[in-house]
Amino acid sequence: AELDTLDIVVLGVILCGTLAYLTKGKFWGVVKDPYASSFQNGSANANKAGRTRNIVEKMEESGKNCVIFYGSQTGTAEDYASRLAKEGKSRFGLETMVADLEEYDFDNLDTFPNDKVAMFVLATYGEGEPTDNAVEFYEFLTGEDVAFSEGSDPALENLNYVAFGLGNNTYEHYNSMVRNVDKALTKLGAHRIGDAGEGDDGAGTMEEDFLAWKDPMWAALASKMGLEEREAVYEPIFGIVDREGLTPESAEVYLGELNKMQLEGTNKGPFNAHNPYIAPISESRELFSAKDRNCLHLDIDVSGSNLSYQTGDHIAVWPTNPGAEVDRFLDLLELADKRNHVISVKALEPTAKVPFPTPTTYDAIVRYHLEICAPVSRQFVSTLAAFAPSEEIKAEMTRLGNDKDYFHEKTGPHYYNIARFLSAVSKGEKWTKIPFSAIIEGITKLQPRYYSISSSSIVQPKKISITAVVESQTIPGRGDPFRGVATNYLFALKQKQNGDENPTPFGQTYEITGPRNKYDGIHVPVHVRHSNFKLPSDPAKPIIMIGPGTGVAPFRGFIQERAQQAKNGVNVGRTILFFGCRKSTEDFMYQSEWEEYKEALGDKFEMVTAFSREGPKKVYVQHRLKERAKEVNELLLQKASFYVCGDAANMAREVNTVLVQLIAEGRGVTEQKAEEVVKMMRSTNQYQEDVW
Ligand code: FAD
């Protein structure tokens, strides 16, 4: 058969893909991480030009004897990795470096010298998956025929390693990343030092699990490597240079632009986690009629970009910090007067990366790049003790840093962020002695927030919908409630779009027009993350969806898609949605839309509702699921796909339990057997979760 044009295009794409794979991007001249590389402009960063993917060589060249690799999705693992690096250096004089797993190859791990140590800080993402930056590493290490350069056996006999995992026990595959990597390394002959630690986000103990793990680990490492502990001395990783000749008006100064292309106004794709697209919001509105709670629907227009998505994917939103918290932070550090001074931040050693582009201003750093509203880390409190304004405050900080219970008693109920916390400890006294480097090192990079896309890519391929509830918590004894960063920023954007020139949602202000007004006209930086949460490829297959609250987001997309398919004459299978909220009159989202879909889908579509605050007893989706046990079981036997989205901590777990029970009863098998059935459903993707 002759090749037609499409075939040739497809073959071309496959060939390019194969080449890209085989050469691992080496000959492509593209830097994998334009975001990171653009930060180093102007600085003498040795790393930049001859960037190597050979970790052994890199450590040798830069005189390092300890590398801390991280596999991170939301920034926590990366943060822990840099904390380990700092602690190793300051307490034990180790020559440490932090490394993104994505930036190195691992086939020469067998040449890793045995007087050095490799640490792995690995988050597990979603259904036991590696984080995006750890996929290649994970596949290599756990692959069937993992092969190393020297070919000796056992291959990794010389490798000494340390491991810590970040997971969530509400997921089936708790901490599977660190568990599997640890197993693979041991099998290959490597030697683990200390225990493989496991932090649990589900129980809310991640930070404490990490702190409890690391001390015995350091003791074991010190004895193995013959290290002597010394009095910890703080050594800055970054140098701050005043750029007298520059002002915020100078064209080369970053005022919050996320990379060089944004600064120069030459934005172009590919848009991704390193290069977000500044997207116009085409429409925004509220979905609840309740006065005290807010839920947003936003349509993000990506037609001006090459961004694409598939139904079920996630969109990441890059927020900016609220003005009042930026002010509070700068004020406490006595930087308010200097907020628009131009500075360059330079890495004082070749393996460190400045986490934002410079030259820039203090204001831009705090507003656009640091997670200043997040909970306070106890370890950071210990670090900051040395810079307290008085001996008395220092003593209190030391106690707070060392005494877990005291720390939680003092911080727990307040939802303090770092500035509020420091101000409470010092009773308002300013903190003028903290080196700015310590701030950059100790506060996580401002993270994009993910949202389950609530539209269908076949219906609106260039318009991505978001359904998000605005985060707000009243705190006893505190006048202003706690407000989530991204959702309140989005709320302000919505207000502006709907006619409010200077929106101040709940008294908060935002730099809505962005750096140099680049976000004006209601724009928000976004990127798309592909997920495995997908409709069956055959539309005739039945689906069962459990999505209370904002958990309904991806299912709006699913049902929109099926309604369109039905309109196009496609045979669509049974489509059941279990939705729950408080009251049918308050927070029943998309109520009129469901009716439209019903018109298109007819009897194929059924919506089962659970309103928790309408009857005498609280009714949740899992109760409704139980009521429909027989039918659900029958549909599952017909290979219906089963989806759960929303609250990971309670709902998803309870749905799992109900599912086990209904399978046990419906099929006359033991609960144990039914559990196996459910596990099998998960591993074959018949059961999919998108929970957070
Ligand atoms: P943040 O400022 O990030 O705060 C979030 C929470 O962290 C607070 O509620 C609080 O519990 C805690 N916290 C933060 N700061 C402090 C502090 N100083 N002290 C104590 N506690 C603190 N959400 C949706 O609404 N719709 C969706 O479709 C959706 N899909 C998602 C899909 C995925 C894959 C994931 C991972 C998450 C999803 N989320 C979704 C959640 C969303 O990403 C955000 O977490 C959520 O909107 C809150 O963001 P925020 O910036 O407003 O709040």
XYZ file of C-alpha atoms and ligand atoms in Angstrom:
745
model
C 0.000 0.000 0.000
C 1.156 3.476 -0.740
C 1.804 5.881 2.058
C -0.521 8.810 2.127
C 0.391 12.181 3.599
C -1.003 11.376 7.000
C 1.050 8.185 7.207
C 4.184 10.104 6.354
C 3.437 12.698 8.993
C 2.769 9.997 11.553
C 5.964 8.141 10.636
C 7.892 11.396 10.852
C 6.547 12.051 14.297
C 7.388 8.527 15.437
C 10.904 8.835 14.041
C 11.484 12.165 15.786
C 10.073 10.744 18.979
C 12.324 7.716 18.766
C 15.365 9.871 18.122
C 14.456 12.104 21.008
C 14.107 9.044 23.192
C 17.326 7.379 22.103
C 19.399 10.520 22.449
C 17.572 11.580 25.616
C 17.482 15.075 24.271
C 21.266 15.317 24.211
C 21.614 16.511 20.651
C 18.632 18.706 20.597
C 20.260 21.804 21.865
C 17.243 22.472 24.010
C 17.742 22.871 27.691
C 15.219 20.660 29.423
C 14.421 23.306 31.934
C 14.188 26.765 30.413
C 12.792 28.061 33.675
C 15.795 27.069 35.727
C 18.385 28.028 33.155
C 16.995 31.466 32.571
C 17.537 32.216 36.237
C 21.215 32.101 35.932
C 21.469 34.975 33.529
C 24.311 37.202 34.410
C 25.610 34.941 37.105
C 28.779 32.990 36.791
C 27.079 29.678 36.972
C 29.450 26.946 36.039
C 26.577 24.599 35.629
C 25.107 26.310 32.668
C 27.222 25.742 29.630
C 28.506 22.202 29.881
C 25.598 20.791 31.788
C 26.336 17.152 32.366
C 23.915 14.343 33.028
C 26.672 12.340 34.668
C 26.240 12.616 38.431
C 29.514 10.889 39.303
C 31.440 13.328 37.133
C 29.447 16.270 38.426
C 30.209 15.420 42.046
C 33.849 14.828 41.287
C 34.167 18.158 39.491
C 32.437 20.152 42.171
C 34.065 18.379 45.112
C 30.847 16.917 46.518
C 30.535 13.766 48.573
C 26.781 13.731 49.163
C 24.031 14.145 46.597
C 20.377 14.484 47.538
C 18.107 13.536 44.669
C 14.498 14.556 44.782
C 11.360 13.340 43.046
C 8.906 16.131 43.725
C 5.503 17.174 42.429
C 4.335 19.891 44.752
C 7.690 21.123 46.050
C 7.752 19.405 49.452
C 10.235 16.692 48.506
C 12.438 19.304 46.891
C 12.233 21.376 50.052
C 13.196 18.392 52.233
C 16.094 17.636 49.912
C 17.521 21.109 50.317
C 17.024 20.944 54.063
C 19.033 17.705 54.176
C 21.714 19.338 52.075
C 21.960 22.282 54.431
C 21.949 20.172 57.551
C 24.551 17.769 56.200
C 26.804 20.681 55.451
C 26.294 22.695 58.611
C 26.307 19.843 61.145
C 28.700 17.371 59.582
C 30.698 19.344 57.051
C 29.491 17.123 54.227
C 29.930 18.599 50.778
C 26.318 18.336 49.677
C 24.409 19.040 46.508
C 20.734 18.798 45.600
C 19.770 17.208 42.296
C 16.584 16.958 40.286
C 16.203 13.302 39.246
C 15.168 14.448 35.795
C 18.532 16.065 35.172
C 20.733 12.991 35.499
C 21.218 9.554 33.987
C 21.532 6.522 36.202
C 23.210 3.869 34.109
C 26.539 4.712 35.733
C 25.272 4.498 39.283
C 27.527 1.439 39.579
C 30.560 3.741 39.430
C 29.317 5.842 42.354
C 32.264 5.863 44.790
C 31.731 4.105 48.087
C 33.114 6.942 50.185
C 30.225 9.107 49.012
C 26.525 8.889 49.695
C 23.367 9.320 47.610
C 20.113 10.328 49.247
C 16.716 9.854 47.653
C 13.771 11.963 48.737
C 10.844 10.589 46.798
C 7.229 11.609 46.713
C 4.580 9.188 45.526
C 2.001 10.791 43.321
C -1.608 9.787 42.665
C -2.118 6.066 42.351
C 1.359 5.043 43.416
C 3.010 6.836 40.535
C 6.380 8.517 40.425
C 6.344 12.305 40.226
C 6.776 13.729 36.726
C 10.480 14.411 37.268
C 11.138 10.881 38.553
C 9.491 8.831 35.809
C 12.641 8.061 33.831
C 14.673 7.259 36.940
C 11.954 4.982 38.246
C 11.472 3.166 34.993
C 15.183 2.677 34.618
C 15.774 1.364 38.119
C 12.775 -0.921 38.346
C 12.904 -2.076 34.732
C 13.221 -5.766 33.927
C 16.653 -5.546 32.384
C 18.306 -2.674 34.182
C 21.861 -2.482 32.865
C 24.786 -0.512 34.237
C 27.949 0.702 32.577
C 30.395 -1.717 34.163
C 28.238 -4.761 34.132
C 29.607 -6.135 37.419
C 27.491 -8.137 39.810
C 26.006 -7.090 42.168
C 25.946 -3.867 40.216
C 25.479 -1.352 43.000
C 27.708 -2.931 45.624
C 29.541 0.370 46.139
C 26.487 2.524 46.469
C 25.590 3.809 49.923
C 22.214 5.415 50.051
C 19.630 7.008 52.277
C 15.908 7.110 51.498
C 12.861 9.047 52.561
C 9.408 8.888 50.994
C 6.516 11.305 50.979
C 3.143 9.641 50.710
C -0.446 9.660 51.793
C -1.907 6.703 53.642
C -5.370 7.359 52.248
C -4.117 6.010 48.964
C -3.920 2.359 48.153
C -0.252 2.493 47.152
C 1.078 4.246 50.212
C 4.620 5.493 49.678
C 5.103 2.971 46.913
C 7.757 5.105 45.265
C 10.249 4.944 48.123
C 9.323 1.347 48.891
C 9.903 0.182 45.346
C 13.078 2.192 44.836
C 14.456 0.948 48.145
C 13.658 -2.620 47.135
C 15.221 -2.179 43.711
C 18.411 -0.630 45.108
C 18.792 -3.368 47.721
C 18.242 -6.019 45.090
C 21.006 -4.470 43.031
C 23.376 -4.758 45.971
C 23.323 -1.169 47.252
C 23.593 -0.496 50.988
C 20.988 1.550 52.755
C 22.070 3.650 55.708
C 19.443 4.055 58.418
C 15.789 3.234 57.849
C 13.854 4.134 54.748
C 11.648 6.892 56.151
C 8.002 7.373 55.285
C 6.103 10.623 55.733
C 2.322 10.581 55.782
C 0.379 13.512 54.436
C -2.872 11.662 55.039
C -2.350 11.777 58.790
C -1.033 15.326 58.526
C 2.286 14.269 60.039
C 4.612 14.690 57.062
C 6.868 17.268 58.665
C 7.075 15.435 61.986
C 7.709 12.091 60.278
C 10.557 13.698 58.398
C 12.068 15.256 61.508
C 11.723 12.032 63.476
C 13.372 10.039 60.695
C 16.313 12.259 59.996
C 18.047 12.266 63.386
C 18.714 8.535 63.614
C 19.593 8.633 59.914
C 22.266 11.266 60.531
C 23.632 9.217 63.434
C 23.854 6.108 61.251
C 25.422 8.058 58.409
C 27.945 9.734 60.706
C 29.057 6.396 62.045
C 29.234 4.800 58.599
C 31.193 7.660 57.034
C 33.183 8.548 60.144
C 31.724 12.061 60.269
C 32.097 14.265 63.279
C 29.330 16.519 64.312
C 30.299 20.130 64.741
C 28.499 23.159 66.062
C 26.081 23.983 63.272
C 27.090 27.182 61.582
C 24.844 28.916 59.140
C 26.441 29.403 55.744
C 24.423 31.217 53.121
C 23.891 29.441 49.836
C 22.981 32.586 47.967
C 24.691 35.933 47.739
C 22.516 39.024 47.489
C 24.029 41.803 45.408
C 22.545 45.307 45.319
C 22.234 46.493 41.744
C 22.598 50.195 42.274
C 22.523 51.026 38.592
C 19.152 49.340 38.016
C 15.617 50.402 38.842
C 12.336 48.506 38.527
C 11.872 50.309 35.224
C 15.054 48.816 33.738
C 14.128 46.389 30.998
C 16.275 43.539 32.359
C 14.736 43.550 35.818
C 12.246 40.782 36.600
C 9.198 42.133 38.379
C 7.523 38.750 38.705
C 7.936 37.494 35.153
C 8.528 33.793 35.468
C 11.212 33.443 32.813
C 13.161 35.285 30.191
C 10.579 34.876 27.442
C 7.957 36.456 29.648
C 10.328 39.286 30.496
C 11.042 39.987 26.867
C 7.446 39.521 25.824
C 8.377 36.775 23.399
C 6.259 34.125 25.058
C 6.124 30.985 23.120
C 5.563 27.329 23.737
C 5.995 24.650 24.620
C 4.077 25.726 27.678
C 4.657 23.438 30.620
C 5.560 23.291 34.286
C 8.614 25.425 33.567
C 6.965 27.844 31.226
C 3.324 28.622 32.020
C 1.026 30.251 29.498
C -0.436 33.604 30.486
C -3.988 32.724 29.516
C -6.989 35.005 29.228
C -9.961 34.039 31.388
C -12.897 34.149 29.011
C -15.608 33.746 31.594
C -15.910 33.516 35.353
C -18.874 33.153 37.659
C -19.983 31.755 40.977
C -21.724 28.451 41.323
C -23.186 28.601 44.838
C -26.081 30.662 45.958
C -25.041 30.349 49.631
C -23.712 33.666 50.925
C -20.976 32.386 53.183
C -19.320 29.976 50.770
C -18.020 30.594 47.285
C -17.360 28.265 44.421
C -15.915 29.420 41.133
C -16.396 28.384 37.575
C -13.702 29.729 35.249
C -13.183 29.236 31.549
C -9.556 29.600 30.547
C -8.970 30.420 26.898
C -5.957 28.579 25.507
C -6.681 29.284 21.844
C -3.700 31.636 21.649
C -1.331 28.830 22.612
C -0.510 25.350 21.470
C -1.763 23.973 24.781
C -4.027 21.003 24.447
C -5.723 18.736 26.925
C -7.754 15.596 27.166
C -10.899 15.183 29.192
C -9.810 14.210 32.729
C -6.486 16.114 32.711
C -5.434 18.709 35.281
C -4.746 22.379 34.839
C -2.206 24.117 37.049
C -2.793 27.698 38.141
C 0.163 29.902 39.140
C -1.052 32.205 41.899
C 0.355 35.424 43.349
C 0.397 36.183 47.053
C -2.108 38.588 48.587
C -0.848 42.141 49.104
C -1.487 42.220 52.842
C 0.668 39.137 53.441
C 3.439 40.460 51.189
C 3.384 43.693 53.201
C 3.335 41.871 56.523
C 6.324 39.783 55.492
C 8.431 42.651 54.144
C 7.534 44.816 57.092
C 8.560 42.222 59.658
C 11.952 41.843 58.006
C 12.261 45.616 57.718
C 12.453 45.331 53.979
C 9.354 47.389 53.244
C 11.376 50.493 52.401
C 13.681 48.489 50.193
C 10.928 46.516 48.478
C 11.646 48.009 45.072
C 15.429 47.881 45.323
C 16.927 45.841 42.553
C 19.052 42.896 43.604
C 20.733 39.969 41.962
C 20.747 36.657 43.731
C 23.699 34.444 42.979
C 24.352 30.874 43.914
C 27.541 30.809 45.978
C 28.294 27.315 44.862
C 27.986 25.734 41.469
C 25.373 23.105 42.292
C 22.853 25.456 43.888
C 20.072 26.960 41.788
C 18.457 30.290 42.403
C 14.739 29.470 42.461
C 13.647 32.563 40.497
C 15.084 34.781 37.794
C 17.160 37.836 38.711
C 17.911 40.770 38.770
C 14.671 41.355 40.580
C 13.197 43.148 43.568
C 12.341 42.005 47.090
C 8.726 42.735 46.335
C 8.667 40.523 43.266
C 10.417 37.661 45.065
C 7.974 37.676 47.952
C 4.865 38.253 45.841
C 5.488 35.853 42.986
C 8.025 33.278 44.082
C 7.820 32.292 47.740
C 5.121 30.312 49.519
C 4.911 32.891 52.332
C 1.392 31.936 53.439
C 2.088 28.245 54.057
C 2.311 26.579 57.476
C 5.579 27.081 59.340
C 8.148 24.308 59.400
C 9.594 23.480 62.803
C 13.012 22.946 61.304
C 12.978 26.446 59.833
C 12.101 27.790 63.272
C 15.293 26.185 64.610
C 17.316 27.773 61.835
C 15.828 31.204 62.445
C 16.490 31.078 66.203
C 20.053 32.230 65.541
C 18.738 35.458 64.007
C 16.223 36.367 66.691
C 16.051 40.027 67.717
C 16.886 39.231 71.356
C 18.292 36.457 73.531
C 14.899 35.900 75.083
C 13.227 35.434 71.714
C 16.080 33.208 70.642
C 15.488 30.957 73.648
C 11.790 30.743 72.842
C 12.525 29.961 69.179
C 14.988 27.249 70.197
C 12.398 25.688 72.461
C 9.748 25.868 69.732
C 12.172 24.300 67.283
C 13.137 21.462 69.596
C 9.913 20.644 71.393
C 7.383 19.128 69.062
C 4.437 19.253 71.453
C 5.133 22.808 72.542
C 5.433 23.858 68.898
C 2.100 22.300 67.968
C 0.396 23.719 70.991
C 1.609 27.196 70.072
C 1.022 27.047 66.321
C -1.666 24.456 65.702
C -4.887 26.408 66.114
C -3.667 29.672 64.594
C -3.031 28.888 60.942
C 0.094 31.023 61.248
C 2.171 31.717 58.220
C 5.829 32.527 58.755
C 5.432 36.277 59.228
C 2.470 35.909 61.569
C 4.364 33.264 63.508
C 7.571 35.277 63.912
C 5.616 38.339 64.840
C 3.713 36.400 67.496
C 6.928 35.012 68.989
C 8.689 38.387 69.018
C 5.516 40.194 70.106
C 5.734 42.467 67.118
C 9.447 43.193 67.299
C 11.073 43.308 63.834
C 13.371 40.572 62.600
C 16.217 42.490 61.005
C 19.044 39.982 61.327
C 17.773 37.185 59.071
C 20.048 36.910 56.030
C 17.849 37.032 52.942
C 19.580 33.894 51.728
C 18.087 32.028 54.708
C 14.634 33.179 53.585
C 15.158 31.925 50.050
C 16.540 28.634 51.355
C 13.918 28.118 54.035
C 10.686 29.006 52.266
C 9.324 26.773 49.533
C 8.935 28.092 46.020
C 5.389 29.322 45.378
C 3.696 26.291 43.871
C 1.129 26.095 41.115
C -2.188 24.614 42.268
C -3.818 21.817 40.301
C -7.474 21.618 39.279
C -9.311 18.731 37.653
C -10.425 20.111 34.322
C -14.214 20.324 34.336
C -14.793 20.444 30.586
C -14.579 18.007 27.706
C -11.796 18.415 25.176
C -14.025 17.305 22.326
C -16.643 19.922 23.184
C -14.339 22.820 24.053
C -10.787 21.947 23.007
C -9.440 25.458 23.515
C -11.449 26.456 26.571
C -10.472 24.784 29.807
C -12.971 24.911 32.653
C -12.083 25.022 36.341
C -14.435 24.368 39.228
C -12.906 25.480 42.510
C -14.190 26.155 45.952
C -12.742 29.287 47.587
C -10.678 28.236 50.634
C -11.609 29.978 53.816
C -11.486 28.959 57.484
C -12.582 30.929 60.483
C -10.049 30.743 63.268
C -11.140 31.154 66.843
C -9.540 34.184 68.401
C -8.389 35.689 65.131
C -10.285 38.478 63.432
C -9.576 37.588 59.823
C -10.219 34.069 58.609
C -7.519 31.985 56.961
C -7.709 32.356 53.176
C -6.241 29.991 50.591
C -3.749 31.583 48.219
C -4.798 30.472 44.753
C -8.548 30.306 45.167
C -8.821 33.786 46.651
C -6.602 35.131 43.887
C -8.923 33.505 41.350
C -11.870 34.951 43.219
C -10.403 38.440 42.866
C -9.897 37.828 39.131
C -13.531 36.818 38.876
C -14.651 39.966 40.635
C -12.547 42.125 38.376
C -13.885 40.413 35.307
C -17.406 41.017 36.491
C -16.983 44.755 36.796
C -15.153 45.455 40.045
C -12.150 47.614 39.066
C -10.332 47.138 42.379
C -11.536 43.916 43.879
C -10.718 43.316 47.544
C -12.261 39.941 48.273
C -12.432 39.608 52.055
C -10.137 42.597 52.364
C -7.364 41.006 50.294
C -5.738 42.778 47.380
C -3.757 41.217 44.583
C -1.451 42.514 41.903
C -4.100 41.453 39.434
C -2.547 43.024 36.376
C 0.675 41.117 37.056
C 4.257 42.223 36.476
C 4.379 45.206 34.105
C 0.640 44.792 33.601
C 1.314 41.631 31.629
C -1.728 39.871 33.087
C -4.047 42.783 32.403
C -7.296 42.034 30.657
C -7.830 39.201 33.170
C -5.081 36.702 32.525
C -3.743 33.916 34.691
C -0.591 31.803 34.197
C -1.435 28.133 33.640
C -0.093 24.864 32.338
C -1.708 21.497 31.689
C -0.777 18.247 33.363
C -1.842 15.061 31.690
C -3.461 12.480 33.909
C -4.537 8.855 33.657
C -8.065 9.663 34.756
C -9.823 8.853 31.522
C -13.133 7.806 30.037
C -13.183 4.313 28.507
C -12.128 4.457 24.864
C -15.397 2.761 23.926
C -18.263 5.214 24.636
C -20.742 2.320 24.764
C -19.190 1.094 28.045
C -21.130 2.031 31.178
C -19.555 4.394 33.688
C -20.247 5.073 37.370
C -18.941 8.331 38.802
C -18.743 9.370 42.449
C -18.101 13.085 42.782
C -19.449 15.043 45.732
C -18.703 18.773 45.994
C -15.919 19.969 43.714
C -15.206 16.285 43.143
C -17.818 16.613 40.419
C -15.373 18.716 38.365
C -13.973 16.075 35.989
C -17.396 14.439 35.699
C -18.889 17.595 34.278
C -16.287 17.067 31.546
C -17.106 13.372 31.197
C -20.839 13.971 30.912
C -20.445 16.956 28.619
C -18.452 14.664 26.373
C -20.968 11.840 26.421
C -23.864 14.255 25.787
C -22.035 15.536 22.719
C -21.351 12.000 21.534
C -25.038 11.143 21.949
C -25.979 14.214 19.924
C -23.581 13.032 17.224
C -25.430 9.731 17.112
C -22.789 7.703 18.932
C -24.053 4.836 21.059
C -23.306 5.916 24.605
C -23.405 3.525 27.553
C -25.102 3.985 30.875
C -23.758 7.033 32.699
C -24.461 7.322 36.434
C -23.284 10.219 38.553
C -23.448 10.188 42.358
C -23.308 13.803 43.454
C -23.506 15.185 46.953
C -23.620 18.584 48.605
C -25.210 20.242 51.620
C -28.516 21.469 50.255
C -30.242 21.386 46.906
C -30.902 25.105 47.280
C -27.366 26.168 48.273
C -24.470 24.391 46.722
C -25.950 22.237 43.985
C -23.489 23.075 41.255
C -24.360 23.178 37.547
C -27.959 22.286 38.348
C -29.429 23.507 35.069
C -26.603 22.027 33.017
C -27.321 18.530 34.265
C -30.810 18.916 32.856
C -29.405 19.819 29.436
C -27.178 16.756 29.473
C -30.160 14.691 30.486
C -32.005 15.898 27.426
C -29.186 14.799 25.159
C -28.536 11.500 26.917
C -32.074 10.525 27.883
C -32.305 7.438 30.065
C -28.622 6.739 29.574
C -27.822 9.433 32.133
C -28.848 9.277 35.745
C -27.877 11.595 38.537
C -28.159 10.286 42.077
C -28.032 13.043 44.670
C -27.200 13.063 48.371
C -27.955 16.234 50.302
C -26.293 16.047 53.670
C -28.215 18.818 55.402
C -31.739 18.400 54.191
C -33.147 15.469 56.061
C -33.036 14.441 59.694
C -29.972 12.276 58.978
C -26.824 13.168 57.051
C -26.806 11.421 53.701
C -23.597 11.134 51.701
C -22.765 9.671 48.299
C -21.501 6.433 49.841
C -24.957 5.858 51.381
C -26.589 6.316 48.000
C -24.061 3.965 46.463
C -25.060 1.343 48.994
C -28.735 1.812 48.188
C -27.944 1.069 44.561
C -25.724 -1.918 45.385
C -27.393 -4.444 43.123
C -27.348 -2.332 40.024
C -23.803 -1.097 40.610
C -22.562 -4.654 40.993
C -24.282 -5.697 37.790
C -22.797 -2.785 35.874
C -19.346 -3.626 37.222
C -19.801 -7.172 35.960
C -20.486 -5.617 32.577
C -17.084 -3.941 32.904
C -18.395 -0.519 33.846
C -15.624 1.939 34.720
C -15.821 3.218 38.280
C -14.533 6.722 39.081
C -14.077 8.587 42.339
C -13.079 12.226 42.602
C -12.725 14.688 45.460
C -11.897 14.308 49.127
C -9.150 11.763 49.664
C -9.232 11.674 53.432
C -12.755 10.414 54.071
C -15.038 10.071 51.104
C -12.761 8.098 48.785
C -11.970 5.662 51.553
C -15.589 5.114 52.482
C -16.588 4.622 48.888
C -13.933 1.942 48.653
C -15.351 0.219 51.732
C -18.902 0.314 50.381
C -17.721 -1.043 47.066
C -16.065 -4.006 48.777
C -19.263 -4.710 50.729
C -21.537 -4.511 47.732
C -19.314 -6.799 45.710
C -19.146 -9.297 48.572
C -22.921 -9.333 48.950
C -23.758 -9.167 45.267
C -21.414 -11.995 44.303
C -21.763 -14.077 47.434
C -18.043 -13.967 48.215
C -16.124 -13.131 51.389
C -15.076 -9.541 52.057
C -11.500 -10.652 51.678
C -12.209 -11.955 48.208
C -14.162 -8.792 47.380
C -11.164 -6.726 48.454
C -9.049 -8.638 45.977
C -11.630 -7.942 43.291
C -11.470 -4.215 44.065
C -7.676 -4.274 44.030
C -7.791 -5.951 40.672
C -10.231 -3.328 39.428
C -7.743 -0.689 40.451
C -4.778 -2.316 38.815
C -6.659 -2.797 35.565
C -7.878 0.819 35.657
C -11.497 -0.199 35.930
C -11.456 1.754 39.215
C -9.881 5.184 38.918
C -9.397 7.894 41.504
C -8.683 11.587 41.184
C -8.516 12.676 44.786
C -6.807 15.407 46.760
P -3.752 26.997 50.070
O -3.276 28.345 50.430
O -2.875 26.145 49.276
O -4.218 26.239 51.363
C -4.714 24.918 51.244
C -4.866 24.277 52.618
O -3.584 24.132 53.220
C -5.670 25.091 53.608
O -7.044 24.856 53.479
C -5.116 24.616 54.913
O -5.712 23.407 55.278
C -3.660 24.375 54.599
N -2.857 25.572 54.930
C -2.325 26.469 54.069
N -1.645 27.425 54.722
C -1.756 27.122 56.032
C -1.246 27.725 57.228
N -0.519 28.831 57.197
N -1.526 27.126 58.395
C -2.259 26.003 58.448
N -2.762 25.390 57.362
C -2.516 25.935 56.178
N -9.688 21.942 44.219
C -10.876 22.354 43.718
O -11.524 23.234 44.293
N -11.361 21.837 42.533
C -10.686 20.891 41.833
O -11.144 20.461 40.777
C -9.429 20.425 42.350
N -8.723 19.473 41.709
C -7.530 19.056 42.217
C -6.804 18.077 41.540
C -5.579 17.655 42.029
C -4.800 16.601 41.288
C -5.070 18.232 43.232
C -3.734 17.805 43.773
C -5.780 19.193 43.902
C -7.007 19.626 43.414
N -7.735 20.611 44.078
C -8.955 21.014 43.563
C -7.194 21.321 45.260
C -6.439 22.584 44.790
O -5.263 22.209 44.106
C -5.988 23.495 45.931
O -5.322 22.751 46.883
C -7.118 24.213 46.589
O -7.833 24.985 45.636
C -6.610 25.171 47.676
O -5.668 26.056 47.129
P -5.375 27.470 47.790
O -4.110 27.996 47.212
O -6.569 28.357 47.706
O -5.166 27.127 49.303
